[in-house]
Short mmCIF file of C-alpha atoms in Angstrom, two decimals:
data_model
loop_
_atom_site.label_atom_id
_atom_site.label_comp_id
_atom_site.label_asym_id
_atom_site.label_seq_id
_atom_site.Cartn_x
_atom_site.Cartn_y
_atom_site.Cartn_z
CA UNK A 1 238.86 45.63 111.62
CA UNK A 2 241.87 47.08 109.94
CA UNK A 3 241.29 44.86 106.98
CA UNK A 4 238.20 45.86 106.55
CA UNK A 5 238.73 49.41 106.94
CA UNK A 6 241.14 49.18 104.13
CA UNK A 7 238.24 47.60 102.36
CA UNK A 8 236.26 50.35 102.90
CA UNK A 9 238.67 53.25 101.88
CA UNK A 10 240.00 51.17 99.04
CA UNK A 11 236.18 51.15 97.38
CA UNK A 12 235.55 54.78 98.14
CA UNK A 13 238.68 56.05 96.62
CA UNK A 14 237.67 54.09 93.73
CA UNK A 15 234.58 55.83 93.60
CA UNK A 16 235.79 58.86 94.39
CA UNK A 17 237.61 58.53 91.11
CA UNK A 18 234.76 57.32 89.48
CA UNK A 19 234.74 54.15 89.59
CA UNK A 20 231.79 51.64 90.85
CA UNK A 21 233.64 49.64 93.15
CA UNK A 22 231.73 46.91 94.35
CA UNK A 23 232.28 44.61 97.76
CA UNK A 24 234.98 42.17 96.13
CA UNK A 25 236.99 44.68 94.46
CA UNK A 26 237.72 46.44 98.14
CA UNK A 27 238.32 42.57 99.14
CA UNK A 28 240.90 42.04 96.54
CA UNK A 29 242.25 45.33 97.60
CA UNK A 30 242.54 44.56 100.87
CA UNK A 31 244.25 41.27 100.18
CA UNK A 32 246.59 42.52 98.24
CA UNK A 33 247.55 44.61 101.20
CA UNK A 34 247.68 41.52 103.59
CA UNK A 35 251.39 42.16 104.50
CA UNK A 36 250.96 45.80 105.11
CA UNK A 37 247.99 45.26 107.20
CA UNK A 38 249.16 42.88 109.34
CA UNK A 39 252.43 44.67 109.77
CA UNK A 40 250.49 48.10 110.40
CA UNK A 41 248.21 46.13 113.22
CA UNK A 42 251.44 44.67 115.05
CA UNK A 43 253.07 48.15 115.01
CA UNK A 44 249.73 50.26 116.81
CA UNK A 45 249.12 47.16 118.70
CA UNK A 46 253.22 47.00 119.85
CA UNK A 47 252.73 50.74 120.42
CA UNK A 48 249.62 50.48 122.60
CA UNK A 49 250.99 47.90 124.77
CA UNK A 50 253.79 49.91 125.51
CA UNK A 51 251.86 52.96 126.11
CA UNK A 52 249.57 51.23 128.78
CA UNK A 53 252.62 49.57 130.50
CA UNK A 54 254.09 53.12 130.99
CA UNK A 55 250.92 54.71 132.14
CA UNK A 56 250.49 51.95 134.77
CA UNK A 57 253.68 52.84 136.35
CA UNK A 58 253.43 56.41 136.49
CA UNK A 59 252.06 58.83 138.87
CA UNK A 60 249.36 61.17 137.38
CA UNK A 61 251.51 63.63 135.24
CA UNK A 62 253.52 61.33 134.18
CA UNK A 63 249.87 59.47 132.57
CA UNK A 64 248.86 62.58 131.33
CA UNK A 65 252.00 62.93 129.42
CA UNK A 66 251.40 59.20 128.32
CA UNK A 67 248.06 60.36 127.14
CA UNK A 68 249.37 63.18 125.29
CA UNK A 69 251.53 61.24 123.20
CA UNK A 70 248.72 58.58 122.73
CA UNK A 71 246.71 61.94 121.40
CA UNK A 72 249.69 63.07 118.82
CA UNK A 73 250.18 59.42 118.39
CA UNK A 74 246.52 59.49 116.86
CA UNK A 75 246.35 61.79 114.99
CA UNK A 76 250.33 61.28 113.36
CA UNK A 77 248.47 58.35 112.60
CA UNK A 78 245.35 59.69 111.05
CA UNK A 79 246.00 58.42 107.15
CA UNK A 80 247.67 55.62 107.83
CA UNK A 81 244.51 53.33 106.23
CA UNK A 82 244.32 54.96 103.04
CA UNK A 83 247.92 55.20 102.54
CA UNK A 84 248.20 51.55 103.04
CA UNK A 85 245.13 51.08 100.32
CA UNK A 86 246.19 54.03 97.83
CA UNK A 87 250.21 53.49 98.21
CA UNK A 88 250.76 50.16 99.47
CA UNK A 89 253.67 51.78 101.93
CA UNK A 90 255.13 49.84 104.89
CA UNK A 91 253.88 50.66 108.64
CA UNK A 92 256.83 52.76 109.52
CA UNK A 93 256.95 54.36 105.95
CA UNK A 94 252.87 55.22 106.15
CA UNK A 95 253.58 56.50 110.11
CA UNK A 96 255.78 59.08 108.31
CA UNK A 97 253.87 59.54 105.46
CA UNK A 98 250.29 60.70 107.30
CA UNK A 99 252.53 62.83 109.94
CA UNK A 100 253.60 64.52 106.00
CA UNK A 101 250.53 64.96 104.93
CA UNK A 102 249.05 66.31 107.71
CA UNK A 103 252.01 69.01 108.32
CA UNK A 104 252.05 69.76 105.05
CA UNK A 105 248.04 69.84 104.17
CA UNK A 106 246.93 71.88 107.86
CA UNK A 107 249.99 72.71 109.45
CA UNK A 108 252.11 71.68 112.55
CA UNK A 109 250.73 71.32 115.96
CA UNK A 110 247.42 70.23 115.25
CA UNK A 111 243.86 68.82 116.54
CA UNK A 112 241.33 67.07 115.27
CA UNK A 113 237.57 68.66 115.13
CA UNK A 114 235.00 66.03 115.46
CA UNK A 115 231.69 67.13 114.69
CA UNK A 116 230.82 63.38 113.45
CA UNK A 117 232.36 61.66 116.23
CA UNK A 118 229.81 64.61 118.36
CA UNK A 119 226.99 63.62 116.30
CA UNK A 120 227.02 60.34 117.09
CA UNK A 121 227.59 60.65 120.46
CA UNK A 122 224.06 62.53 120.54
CA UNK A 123 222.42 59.74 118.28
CA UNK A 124 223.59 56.98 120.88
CA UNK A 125 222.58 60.02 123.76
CA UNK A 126 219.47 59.93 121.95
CA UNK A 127 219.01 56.29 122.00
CA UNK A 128 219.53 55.61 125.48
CA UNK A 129 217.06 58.01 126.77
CA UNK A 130 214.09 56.67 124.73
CA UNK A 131 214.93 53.22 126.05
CA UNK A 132 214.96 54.02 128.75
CA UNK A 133 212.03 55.71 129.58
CA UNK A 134 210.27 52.70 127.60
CA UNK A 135 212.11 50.12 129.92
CA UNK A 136 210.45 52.76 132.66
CA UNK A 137 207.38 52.30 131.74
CA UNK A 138 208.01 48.61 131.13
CA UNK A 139 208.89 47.91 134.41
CA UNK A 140 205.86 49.71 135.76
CA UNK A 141 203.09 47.62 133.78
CA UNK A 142 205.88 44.51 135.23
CA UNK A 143 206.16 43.21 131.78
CA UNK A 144 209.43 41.09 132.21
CA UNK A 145 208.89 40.40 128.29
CA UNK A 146 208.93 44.16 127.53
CA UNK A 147 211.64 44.93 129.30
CA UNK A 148 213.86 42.49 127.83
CA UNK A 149 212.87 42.75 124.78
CA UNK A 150 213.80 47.00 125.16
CA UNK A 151 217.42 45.51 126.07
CA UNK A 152 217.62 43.64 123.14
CA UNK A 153 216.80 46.55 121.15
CA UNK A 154 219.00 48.97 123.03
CA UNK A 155 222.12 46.31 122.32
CA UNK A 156 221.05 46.62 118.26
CA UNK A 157 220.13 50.04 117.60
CA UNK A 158 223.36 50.97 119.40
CA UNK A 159 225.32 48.10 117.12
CA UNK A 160 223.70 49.72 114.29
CA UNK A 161 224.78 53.40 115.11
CA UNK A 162 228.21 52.65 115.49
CA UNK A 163 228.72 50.09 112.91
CA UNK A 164 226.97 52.78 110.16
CA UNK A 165 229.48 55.78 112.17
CA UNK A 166 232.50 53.70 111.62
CA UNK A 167 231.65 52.96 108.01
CA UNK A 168 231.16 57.00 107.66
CA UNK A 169 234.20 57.89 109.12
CA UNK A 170 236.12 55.28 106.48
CA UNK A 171 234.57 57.15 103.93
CA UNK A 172 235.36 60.77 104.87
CA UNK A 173 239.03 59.74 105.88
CA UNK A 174 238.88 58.53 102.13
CA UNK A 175 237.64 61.73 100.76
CA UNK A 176 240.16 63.60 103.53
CA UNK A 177 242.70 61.81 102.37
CA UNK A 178 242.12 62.38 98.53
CA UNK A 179 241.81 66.27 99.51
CA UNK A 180 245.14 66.18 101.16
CA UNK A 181 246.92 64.43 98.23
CA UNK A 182 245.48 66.58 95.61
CA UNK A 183 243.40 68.79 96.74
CA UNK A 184 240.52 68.16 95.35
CA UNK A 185 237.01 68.17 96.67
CA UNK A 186 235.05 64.71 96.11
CA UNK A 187 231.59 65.18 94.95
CA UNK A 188 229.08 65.50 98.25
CA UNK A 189 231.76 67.05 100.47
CA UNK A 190 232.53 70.59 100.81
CA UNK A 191 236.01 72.29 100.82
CA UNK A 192 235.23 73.82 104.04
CA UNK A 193 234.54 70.87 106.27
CA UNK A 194 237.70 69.13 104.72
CA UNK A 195 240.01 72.60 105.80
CA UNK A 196 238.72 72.08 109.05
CA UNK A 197 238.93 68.94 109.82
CA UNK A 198 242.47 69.60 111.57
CA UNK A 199 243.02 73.11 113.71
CA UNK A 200 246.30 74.33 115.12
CA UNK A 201 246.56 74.27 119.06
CA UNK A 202 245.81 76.91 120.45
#
């Protein structure tokens, strides 16, 4: 997934700067990344693991301090992707550099807003309910066929959703990213939405 992310940002960075990427120039970009991406995966994995092995063994403040970290953890996290496709840093040296950027681009103590991690959640809210009240009325007329066949397209148009969410959220974190480095605005985004993408804790 990672490599493919880095795919992702790598083209829309490109065309961000004008560029018409196409599918194998984000491959080639991600290749060239290989060690960085598989050194980035073993480090969140690595971090993960150990997260989950102290939550098991805590009472529950100790796992909501766990999950606290895991939070800041996130977002310190946040640009590590595009740093590894723009900059071709290390994992430790993007860890620092997206905890940078985001100090020094929104401030200290922050959280993330996300409106298009909401709006999907009410597209797949959305979803659900119309199939099921056709799966209702499915099972009332005791069409076995029907009511499979509403399962099956449950399982794709929810595939769909977040397949087409992820590949959105590469491409703002692309255009986030650019904003952050130089602070400019890619064409189709607005200033506004990029300034508050991150708020301080209140």
């Amino acid at each position: 997934m990672i490599y493919f992310n880095t795919a992702l940002v790598s083209c829309a960075l490109m065309r961000f700067e004008g560029g018409d990427p196409t599918v194998q120039d984000g491959l080639r970009m991600a290749n060239a990344r290989l060690p960085q991406i598989i050194g980035w995966t073993l480090l969140s994995a690595g971090v993960g693991a150990v997260l989950s092995a102290i939550e098991s063994r805590l009472e529950f403040v100790g796992r909501v301090m766990v999950k606290l970290i895991g939070v800041a953890w996130t977002i310190a996290t946040y640009f590590v992707v595009p740093i590894l496709a723009a900059e071709g840093l290390g994992p430790v040296a993007s860890v620092k550099r997206s905890a940078q950027l985001l100090r020094t681009t929104w401030g200290e103590g922050l959280v993330g807003n996300l409106a298009l991690g909401t709006a999907t959640g009410l597209i797949v809210m959305m979803i659900i309910l119309a199939c099921a009240g056709m799966f209702v009325m499915a099972a009332v007329s005791n069409s076995t066929f029907l009511m499979f066949s509403i399962i099956a397209l449950l399982v794709v148009a929810l595939t769909i959703t977040f397949v087409v969410n992820s590949a959105l959220h590469q491409v703002f974190l692309a255009g986030l990213y650019r904003y952050g480095t130089t602070g400019n605005v890619p064409n189709g985004f607005s200033e506004q939405t990029f300034a508050d993408a991150f708020t301080a804790k209140k």
